[in-house]
Short mmCIF file of C-alpha atoms in Angstrom, two decimals:
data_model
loop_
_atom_site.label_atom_id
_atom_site.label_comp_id
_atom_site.label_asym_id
_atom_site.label_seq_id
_atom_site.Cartn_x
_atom_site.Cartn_y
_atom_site.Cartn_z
CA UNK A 1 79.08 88.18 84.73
CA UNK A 2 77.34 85.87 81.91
CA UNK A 3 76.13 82.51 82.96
CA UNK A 4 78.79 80.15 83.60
CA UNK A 5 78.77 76.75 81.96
CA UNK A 6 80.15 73.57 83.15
CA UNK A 7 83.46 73.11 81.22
CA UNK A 8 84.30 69.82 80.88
CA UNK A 9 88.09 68.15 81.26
CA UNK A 10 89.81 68.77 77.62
CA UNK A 11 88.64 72.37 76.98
CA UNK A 12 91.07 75.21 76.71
CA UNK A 13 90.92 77.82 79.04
CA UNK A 14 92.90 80.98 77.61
CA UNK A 15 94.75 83.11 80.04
CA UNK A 16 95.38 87.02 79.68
CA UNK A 17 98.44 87.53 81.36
CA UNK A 18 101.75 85.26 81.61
CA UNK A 19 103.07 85.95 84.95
CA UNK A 20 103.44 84.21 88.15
CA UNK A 21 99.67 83.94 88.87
CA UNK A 22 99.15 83.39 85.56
CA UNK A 23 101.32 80.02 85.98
CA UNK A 24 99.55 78.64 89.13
CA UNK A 25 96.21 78.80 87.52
CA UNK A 26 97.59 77.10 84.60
CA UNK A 27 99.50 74.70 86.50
CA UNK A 28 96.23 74.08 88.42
CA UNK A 29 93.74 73.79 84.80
CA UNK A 30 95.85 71.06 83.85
CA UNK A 31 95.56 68.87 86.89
CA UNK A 32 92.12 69.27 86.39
CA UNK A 33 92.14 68.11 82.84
CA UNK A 34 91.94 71.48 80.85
CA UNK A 35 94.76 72.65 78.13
CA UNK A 36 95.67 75.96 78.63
CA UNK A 37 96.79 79.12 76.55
CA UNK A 38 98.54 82.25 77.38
CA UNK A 39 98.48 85.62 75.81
CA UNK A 40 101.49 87.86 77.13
CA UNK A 41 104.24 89.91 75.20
CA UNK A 42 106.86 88.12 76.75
CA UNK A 43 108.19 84.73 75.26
CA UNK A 44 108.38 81.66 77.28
CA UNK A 45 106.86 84.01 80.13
CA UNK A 46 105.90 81.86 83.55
CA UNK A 47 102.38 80.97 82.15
CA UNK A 48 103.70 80.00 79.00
CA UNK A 49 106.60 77.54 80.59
CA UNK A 50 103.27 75.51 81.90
CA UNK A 51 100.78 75.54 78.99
CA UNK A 52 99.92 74.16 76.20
CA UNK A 53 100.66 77.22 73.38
CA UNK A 54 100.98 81.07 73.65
CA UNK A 55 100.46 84.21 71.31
CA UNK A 56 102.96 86.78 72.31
CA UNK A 57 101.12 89.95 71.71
CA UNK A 58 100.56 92.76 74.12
CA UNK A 59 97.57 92.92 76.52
CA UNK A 60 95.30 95.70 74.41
CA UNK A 61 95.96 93.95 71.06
CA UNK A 62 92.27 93.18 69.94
CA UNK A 63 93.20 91.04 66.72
CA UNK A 64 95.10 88.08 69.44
CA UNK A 65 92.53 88.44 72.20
CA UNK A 66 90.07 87.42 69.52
CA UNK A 67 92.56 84.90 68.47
CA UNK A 68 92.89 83.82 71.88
CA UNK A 69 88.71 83.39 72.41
CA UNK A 70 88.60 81.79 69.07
CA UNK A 71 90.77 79.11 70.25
CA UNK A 72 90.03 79.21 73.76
CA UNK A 73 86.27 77.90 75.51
CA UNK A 74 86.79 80.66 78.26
CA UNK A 75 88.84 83.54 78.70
CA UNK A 76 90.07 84.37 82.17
CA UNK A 77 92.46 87.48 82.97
CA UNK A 78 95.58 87.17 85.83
CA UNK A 79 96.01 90.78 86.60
CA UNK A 80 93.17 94.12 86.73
CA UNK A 81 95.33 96.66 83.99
CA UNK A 82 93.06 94.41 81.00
CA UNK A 83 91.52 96.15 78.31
CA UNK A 84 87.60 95.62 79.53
CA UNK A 85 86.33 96.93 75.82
CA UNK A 86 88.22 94.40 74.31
CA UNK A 87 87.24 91.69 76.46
CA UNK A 88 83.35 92.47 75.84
CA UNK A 89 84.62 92.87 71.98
CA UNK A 90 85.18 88.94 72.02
CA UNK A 91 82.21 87.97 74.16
CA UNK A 92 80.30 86.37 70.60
CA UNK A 93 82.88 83.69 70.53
CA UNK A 94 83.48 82.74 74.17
CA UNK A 95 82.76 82.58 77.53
CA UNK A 96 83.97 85.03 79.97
CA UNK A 97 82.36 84.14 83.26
CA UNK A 98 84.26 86.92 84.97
CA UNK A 99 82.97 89.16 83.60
CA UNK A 100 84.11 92.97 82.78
CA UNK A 101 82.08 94.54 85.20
CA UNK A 102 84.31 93.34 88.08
CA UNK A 103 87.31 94.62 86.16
CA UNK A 104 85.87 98.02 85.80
CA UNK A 105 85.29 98.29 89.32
CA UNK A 106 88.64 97.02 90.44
CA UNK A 107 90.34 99.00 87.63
CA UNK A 108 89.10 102.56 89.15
CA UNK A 109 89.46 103.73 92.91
CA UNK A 110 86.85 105.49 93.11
CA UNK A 111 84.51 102.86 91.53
CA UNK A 112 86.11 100.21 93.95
CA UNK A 113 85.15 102.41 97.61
CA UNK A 114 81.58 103.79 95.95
CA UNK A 115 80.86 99.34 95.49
CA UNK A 116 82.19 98.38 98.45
CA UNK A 117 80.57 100.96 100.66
CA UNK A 118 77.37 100.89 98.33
CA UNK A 119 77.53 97.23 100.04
CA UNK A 120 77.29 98.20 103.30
CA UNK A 121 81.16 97.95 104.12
CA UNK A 122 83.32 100.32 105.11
CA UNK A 123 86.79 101.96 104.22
CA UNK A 124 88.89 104.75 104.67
CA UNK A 125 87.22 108.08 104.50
CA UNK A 126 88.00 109.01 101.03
CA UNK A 127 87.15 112.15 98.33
CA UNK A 128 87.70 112.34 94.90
CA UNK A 129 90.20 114.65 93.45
CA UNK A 130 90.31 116.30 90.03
CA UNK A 131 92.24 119.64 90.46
CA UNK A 132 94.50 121.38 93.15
CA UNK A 133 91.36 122.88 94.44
CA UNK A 134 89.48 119.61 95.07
CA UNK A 135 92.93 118.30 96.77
CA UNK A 136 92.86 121.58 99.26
CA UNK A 137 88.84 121.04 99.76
CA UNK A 138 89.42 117.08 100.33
CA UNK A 139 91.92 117.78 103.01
CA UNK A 140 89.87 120.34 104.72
CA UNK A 141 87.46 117.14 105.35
CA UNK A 142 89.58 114.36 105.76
CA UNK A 143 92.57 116.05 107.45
CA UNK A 144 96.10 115.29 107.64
CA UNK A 145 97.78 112.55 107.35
CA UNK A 146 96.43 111.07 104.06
CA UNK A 147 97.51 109.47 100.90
CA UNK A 148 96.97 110.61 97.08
CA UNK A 149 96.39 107.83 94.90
CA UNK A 150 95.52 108.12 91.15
CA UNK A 151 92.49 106.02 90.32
CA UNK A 152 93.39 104.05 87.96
CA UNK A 153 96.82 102.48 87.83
CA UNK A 154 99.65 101.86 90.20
CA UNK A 155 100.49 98.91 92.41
CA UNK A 156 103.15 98.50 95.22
CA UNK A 157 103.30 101.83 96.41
CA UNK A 158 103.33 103.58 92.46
CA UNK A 159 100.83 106.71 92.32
CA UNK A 160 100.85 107.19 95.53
CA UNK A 161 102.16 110.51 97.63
CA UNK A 162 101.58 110.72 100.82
CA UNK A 163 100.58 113.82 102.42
CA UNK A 164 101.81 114.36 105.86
CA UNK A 165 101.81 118.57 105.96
CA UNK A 166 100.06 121.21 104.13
CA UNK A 167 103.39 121.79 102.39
CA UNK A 168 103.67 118.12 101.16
CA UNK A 169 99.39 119.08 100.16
CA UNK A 170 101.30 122.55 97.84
CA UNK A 171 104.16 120.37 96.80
CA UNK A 172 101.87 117.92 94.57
CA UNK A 173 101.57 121.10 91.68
CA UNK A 174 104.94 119.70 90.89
CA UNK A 175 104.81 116.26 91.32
CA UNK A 176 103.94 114.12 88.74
CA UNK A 177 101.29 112.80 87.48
CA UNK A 178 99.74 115.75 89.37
CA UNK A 179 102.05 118.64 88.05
CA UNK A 180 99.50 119.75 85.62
CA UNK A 181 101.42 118.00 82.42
CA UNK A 182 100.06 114.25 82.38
CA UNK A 183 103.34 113.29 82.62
CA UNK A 184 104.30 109.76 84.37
CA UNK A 185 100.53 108.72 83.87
CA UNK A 186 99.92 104.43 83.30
CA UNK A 187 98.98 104.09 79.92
CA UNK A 188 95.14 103.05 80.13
CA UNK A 189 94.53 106.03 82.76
CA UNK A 190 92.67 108.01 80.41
CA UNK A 191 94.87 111.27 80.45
CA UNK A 192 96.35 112.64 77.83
CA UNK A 193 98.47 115.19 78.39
CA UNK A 194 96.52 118.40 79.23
CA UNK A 195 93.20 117.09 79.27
CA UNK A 196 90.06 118.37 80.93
CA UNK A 197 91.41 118.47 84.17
CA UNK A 198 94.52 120.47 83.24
CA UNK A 199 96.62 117.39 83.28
CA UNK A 200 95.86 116.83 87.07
CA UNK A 201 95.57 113.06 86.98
CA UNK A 202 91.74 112.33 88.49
CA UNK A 203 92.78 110.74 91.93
CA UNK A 204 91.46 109.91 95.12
CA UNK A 205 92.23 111.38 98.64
CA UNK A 206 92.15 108.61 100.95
CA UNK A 207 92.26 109.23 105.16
CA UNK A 208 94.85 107.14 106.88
CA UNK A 209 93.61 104.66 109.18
CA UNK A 210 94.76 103.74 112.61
CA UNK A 211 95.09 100.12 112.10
CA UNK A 212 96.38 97.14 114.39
CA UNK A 213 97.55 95.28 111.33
CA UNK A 214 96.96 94.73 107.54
CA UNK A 215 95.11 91.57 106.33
CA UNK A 216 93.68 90.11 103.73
CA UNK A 217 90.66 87.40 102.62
CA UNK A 218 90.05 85.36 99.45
CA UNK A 219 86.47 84.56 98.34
CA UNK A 220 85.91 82.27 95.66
CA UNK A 221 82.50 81.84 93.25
CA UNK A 222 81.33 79.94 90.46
CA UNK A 223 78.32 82.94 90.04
CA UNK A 224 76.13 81.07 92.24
CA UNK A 225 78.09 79.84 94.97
CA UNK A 226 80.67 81.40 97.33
CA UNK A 227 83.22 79.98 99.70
CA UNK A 228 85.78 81.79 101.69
CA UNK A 229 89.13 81.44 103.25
CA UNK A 230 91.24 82.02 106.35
CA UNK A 231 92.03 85.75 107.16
CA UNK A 232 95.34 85.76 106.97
CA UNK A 233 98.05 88.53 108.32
CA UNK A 234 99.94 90.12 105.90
CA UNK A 235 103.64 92.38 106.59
CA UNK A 236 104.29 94.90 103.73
CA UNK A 237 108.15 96.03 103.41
CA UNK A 238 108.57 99.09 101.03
CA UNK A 239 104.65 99.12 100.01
CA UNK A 240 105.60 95.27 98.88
CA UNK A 241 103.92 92.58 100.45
CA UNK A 242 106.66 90.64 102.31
CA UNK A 243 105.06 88.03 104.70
CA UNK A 244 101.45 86.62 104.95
CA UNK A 245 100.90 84.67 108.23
CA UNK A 246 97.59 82.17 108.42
CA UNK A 247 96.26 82.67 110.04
CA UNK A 248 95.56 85.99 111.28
CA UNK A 249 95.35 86.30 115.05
CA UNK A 250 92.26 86.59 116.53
CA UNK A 251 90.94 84.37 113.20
CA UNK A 252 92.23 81.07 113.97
CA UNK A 253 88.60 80.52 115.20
CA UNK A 254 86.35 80.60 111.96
CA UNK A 255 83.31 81.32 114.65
CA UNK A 256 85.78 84.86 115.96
CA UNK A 257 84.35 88.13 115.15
CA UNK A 258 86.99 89.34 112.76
CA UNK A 259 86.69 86.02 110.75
CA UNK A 260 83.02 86.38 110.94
CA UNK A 261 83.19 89.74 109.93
CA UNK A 262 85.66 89.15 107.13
CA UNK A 263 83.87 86.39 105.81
CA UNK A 264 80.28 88.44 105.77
CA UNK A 265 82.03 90.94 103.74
CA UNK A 266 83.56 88.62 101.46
CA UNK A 267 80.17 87.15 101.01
CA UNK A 268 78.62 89.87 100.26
CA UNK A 269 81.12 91.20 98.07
CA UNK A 270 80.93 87.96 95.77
CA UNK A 271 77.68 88.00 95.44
CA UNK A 272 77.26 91.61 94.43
CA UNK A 273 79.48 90.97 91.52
CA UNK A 274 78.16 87.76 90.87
CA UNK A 275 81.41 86.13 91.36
CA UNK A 276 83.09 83.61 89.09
CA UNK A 277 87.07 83.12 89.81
CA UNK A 278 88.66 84.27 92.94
CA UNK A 279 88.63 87.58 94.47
CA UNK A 280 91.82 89.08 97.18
CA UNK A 281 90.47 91.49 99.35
CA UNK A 282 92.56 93.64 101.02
CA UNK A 283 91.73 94.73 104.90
CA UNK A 284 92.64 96.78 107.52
CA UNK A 285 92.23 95.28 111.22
CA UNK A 286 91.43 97.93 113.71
CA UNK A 287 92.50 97.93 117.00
CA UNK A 288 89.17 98.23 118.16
CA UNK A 289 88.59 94.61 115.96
CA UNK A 290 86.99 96.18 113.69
CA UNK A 291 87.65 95.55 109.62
CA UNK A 292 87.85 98.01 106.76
CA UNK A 293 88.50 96.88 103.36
CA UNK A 294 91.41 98.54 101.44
CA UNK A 295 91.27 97.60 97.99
CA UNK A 296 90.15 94.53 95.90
CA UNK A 297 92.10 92.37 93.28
CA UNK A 298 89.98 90.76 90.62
CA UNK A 299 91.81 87.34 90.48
CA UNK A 300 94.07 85.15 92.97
CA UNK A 301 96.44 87.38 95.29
CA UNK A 302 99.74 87.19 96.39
CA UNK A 303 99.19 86.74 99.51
CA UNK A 304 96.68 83.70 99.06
CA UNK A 305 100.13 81.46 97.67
CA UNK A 306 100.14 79.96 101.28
CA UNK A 307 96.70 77.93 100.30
CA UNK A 308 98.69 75.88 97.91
CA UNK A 309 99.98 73.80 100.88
CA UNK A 310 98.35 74.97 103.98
CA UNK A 311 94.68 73.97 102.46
CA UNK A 312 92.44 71.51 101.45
CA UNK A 313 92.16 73.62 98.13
CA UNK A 314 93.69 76.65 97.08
CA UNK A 315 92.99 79.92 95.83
CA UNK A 316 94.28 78.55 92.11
CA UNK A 317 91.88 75.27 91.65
CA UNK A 318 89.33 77.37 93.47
CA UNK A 319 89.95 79.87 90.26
CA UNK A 320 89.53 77.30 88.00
CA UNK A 321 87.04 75.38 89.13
CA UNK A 322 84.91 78.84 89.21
CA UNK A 323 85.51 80.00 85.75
CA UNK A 324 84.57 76.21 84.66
CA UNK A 325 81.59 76.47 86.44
CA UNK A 326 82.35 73.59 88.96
CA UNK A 327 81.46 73.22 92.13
CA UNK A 328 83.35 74.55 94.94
CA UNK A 329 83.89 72.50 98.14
CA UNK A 330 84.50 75.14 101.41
CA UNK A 331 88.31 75.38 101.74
CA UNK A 332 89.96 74.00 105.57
CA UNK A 333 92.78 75.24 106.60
CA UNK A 334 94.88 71.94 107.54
CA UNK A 335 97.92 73.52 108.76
CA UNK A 336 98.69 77.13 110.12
CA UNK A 337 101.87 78.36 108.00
CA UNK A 338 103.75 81.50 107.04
CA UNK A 339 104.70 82.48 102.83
CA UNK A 340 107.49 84.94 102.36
CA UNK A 341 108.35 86.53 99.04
CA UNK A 342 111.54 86.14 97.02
CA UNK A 343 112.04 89.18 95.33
CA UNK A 344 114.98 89.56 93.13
CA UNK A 345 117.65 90.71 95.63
CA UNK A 346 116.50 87.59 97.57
CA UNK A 347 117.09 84.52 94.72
CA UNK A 348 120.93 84.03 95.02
CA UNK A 349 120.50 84.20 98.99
CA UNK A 350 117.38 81.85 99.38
CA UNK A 351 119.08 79.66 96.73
CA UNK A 352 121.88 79.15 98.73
CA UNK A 353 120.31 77.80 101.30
CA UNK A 354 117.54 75.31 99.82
CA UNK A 355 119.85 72.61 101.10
CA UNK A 356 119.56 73.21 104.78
CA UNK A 357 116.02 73.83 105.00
CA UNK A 358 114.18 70.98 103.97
CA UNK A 359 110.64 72.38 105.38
CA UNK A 360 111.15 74.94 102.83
CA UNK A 361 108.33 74.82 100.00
CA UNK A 362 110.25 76.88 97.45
CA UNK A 363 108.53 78.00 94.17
CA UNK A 364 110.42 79.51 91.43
CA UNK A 365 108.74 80.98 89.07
CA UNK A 366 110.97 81.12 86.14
CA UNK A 367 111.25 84.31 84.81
CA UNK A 368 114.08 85.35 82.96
CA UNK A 369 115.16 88.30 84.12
CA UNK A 370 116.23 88.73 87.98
CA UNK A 371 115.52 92.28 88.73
CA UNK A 372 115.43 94.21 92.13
CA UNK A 373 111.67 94.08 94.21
CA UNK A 374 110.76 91.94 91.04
CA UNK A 375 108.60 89.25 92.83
CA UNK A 376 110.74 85.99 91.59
CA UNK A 377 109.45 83.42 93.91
CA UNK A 378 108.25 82.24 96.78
CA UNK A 379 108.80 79.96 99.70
CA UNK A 380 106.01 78.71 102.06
CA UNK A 381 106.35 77.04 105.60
CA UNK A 382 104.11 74.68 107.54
CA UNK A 383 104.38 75.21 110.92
CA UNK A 384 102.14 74.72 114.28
CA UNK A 385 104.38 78.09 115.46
CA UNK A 386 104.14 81.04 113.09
CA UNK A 387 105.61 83.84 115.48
CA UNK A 388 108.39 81.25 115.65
CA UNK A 389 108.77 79.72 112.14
CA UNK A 390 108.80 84.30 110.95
CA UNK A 391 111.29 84.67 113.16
CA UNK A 392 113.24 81.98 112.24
CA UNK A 393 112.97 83.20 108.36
CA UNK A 394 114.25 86.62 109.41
CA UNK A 395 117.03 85.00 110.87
CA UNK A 396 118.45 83.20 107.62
CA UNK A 397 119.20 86.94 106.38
CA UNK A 398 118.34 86.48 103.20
CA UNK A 399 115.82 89.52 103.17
CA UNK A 400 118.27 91.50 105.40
CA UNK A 401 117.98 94.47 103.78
CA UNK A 402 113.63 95.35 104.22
CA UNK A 403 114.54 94.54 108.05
#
């Protein structure tokens, strides 16, 4: 990360990436006083609907991220799959106080668990893979169950095969992106068809875990100084996060020893990577209380939306006011509360019933296209009950079908 600068009120802060997370960081820049632009392929995408101009361009197109620096004071990204090279291409005329060093990490598996465990934290036992051979070998360590995941790309359950027998182990030859071709590889993994490895896409073996539960904490940095927040509980339907419940049990006290643990990690985490922006990190809860982290997400993370209402600042303003070199005051959690996602299936339903649920903190985030598991929204409740208040949001039926 390069020395962050204090930004003052009426500088531009350009955004890489239009989406939903995209729009509550711009949404929270312009509170603050900052006029924002947007770089994303998609006209009038969420970002765009909030800020102050946008060049529709896609995300590896050099010539408009250096139009977007040149009119921008810093550059900030929304989602990991960035093009790092042409970030650091643009770095002579603006900031970048996160940094591309965080994004290379985060954009590789295998990166990601050699940092985090170089740090002293743990996660699942993993291997790298690069051929059939290294697969059979991995196994032979780890053992059985375990989970293939390609190292770069994927998200919500994508480039991932889970490997339950030593026939599912034989039966990745003919899966892709294993199958030998390249095919069904994210652009950006750097495979190209049959390349060293035979077309084998490089991968990592990860052990499963015998977790109590999955959570999650946000750390927040301005490269100097680090603040964390509640460890919240989060419910995955269909490798989707679902629910996020804050907080966690056993973390309601910030003096517990998962929240102290958490919060050490986090810590330590930031300041490893010199941490400007917020950081998600994903966790496993043990049933022994002990915490593994998962994986890390270089920006705000879904399920940090809570913090919008249920803190004194959330994960979005804590962004900004990193990447602007601001101070950051410690975030309190001022009401426990439970966020649910409204995927696509889940508008017309959730729509219907805004009217009878006025403790409902809908957010919409106006995309145009309503698609299936497309993440369209979602609704936050304040509650001093969350078993309760998640029950009673299971009962409305309008995400009947991941029951």
């Amino acid at each position: 990360m390069s020395e962050t600068k204090l930004l003052q009120p009426g500088s531009t802060i350009g955004i890489v990436g239009g989406g939903q997370l995209g729009q509550m960081m711009a949404l929270s820049a312009k509170y603050m006083g900052f006029r924002v632009g947007v770089l994303d392929p998609t006209p009038d995408c969420p970002a765009a609907q909030v800020g102050d101009w946008q060049i529709v361009a896609e995300y590896d197109d050099k010539a408009a991220i250096r139009q977007l620096a040149e009119r921008s004071d810093v550059l900030t990204y929304e989602f990991e799959n960035v093009d790092a090279d042409a970030l650091d291409s643009v770095r002579d005329v603006t900031q970048i106080p996160q940094g591309t060093d965080l994004l290379r990490v985060t954009q590789d598996r295998i990166n990601e668990k050699t940092f985090i465990n170089k740090h002293g934290i743990g996660t699942a036992p993993w291997r790298a893979v690069n051929s059939m051979d290294d697969l059979r070998a991995a196994v032979e360590q780890i053992g059985l169950p375990a989970v293939l995941k390609t190292t770069r790309g994927g998200y919500d359950g994508h480039g991932q095969f889970v490997l339950r027998t030593q026939a599912d182990v034989e039966e990745v030859a003919h899966t892709t992106p294993w199958d030998g071709t390249g095919h069904g590889l994210e652009a950006g993994d750097g495979v190209d068809g049959e390349d060293a490895h035979g077309g084998f896409a490089p991968s990592i073996l990860e052990g499963f875990v015998d977790f109590a539960y999955e959570a999650s904490v946000l750390v927040s940095g301005n490269g100097e100084q680090y603040v964390t927040f509640p460890v919240v509980r989060n419910v995955h339907r269909n490798n989707i996060l679902h629910m996020t419940i804050a907080p966690a049990e056993h973390a309601a006290d910030p003096n517990s020893p998962l929240a102290t643990a958490a919060r050490d990690l986090a810590l330590r985490l930031a300041a490893g990577f010199k941490l400007a922006g917020t950081l998600g990190i994903e966790l496993f809860v043990l049933k022994d209380g002990g915490v593994l982290v998962n994986e890390l997400a270089p920006r705000p993370h879904n399920s940090g939306h809570y913090t919008i209402e249920a803190c004194s600042i959330d994960q979005f303003e804590a962004h900004v006011r990193g990447i602007a070199g601001w101070p950051l005051p410690e975030p309190r959690l001022l009401s426990p509360a439970v966020m649910v996602n409204v995927l696509g299936q889940h508008v017309a339903p959730t729509r219907a019933l805004i009217g009878q649920h006025p403790e409902w903190f809908t957010h919409d985030y106006g995309k145009a296209q309503v698609k299936h598991d497309r993440k369209m929204g979602h609704i936050t409740v304040l509650t001093d009950d969350t078993a309760r208040t998640a029950q009673e949001l299971e009962a409305t039926g309008c995400w009947a079908d991941l029951a």
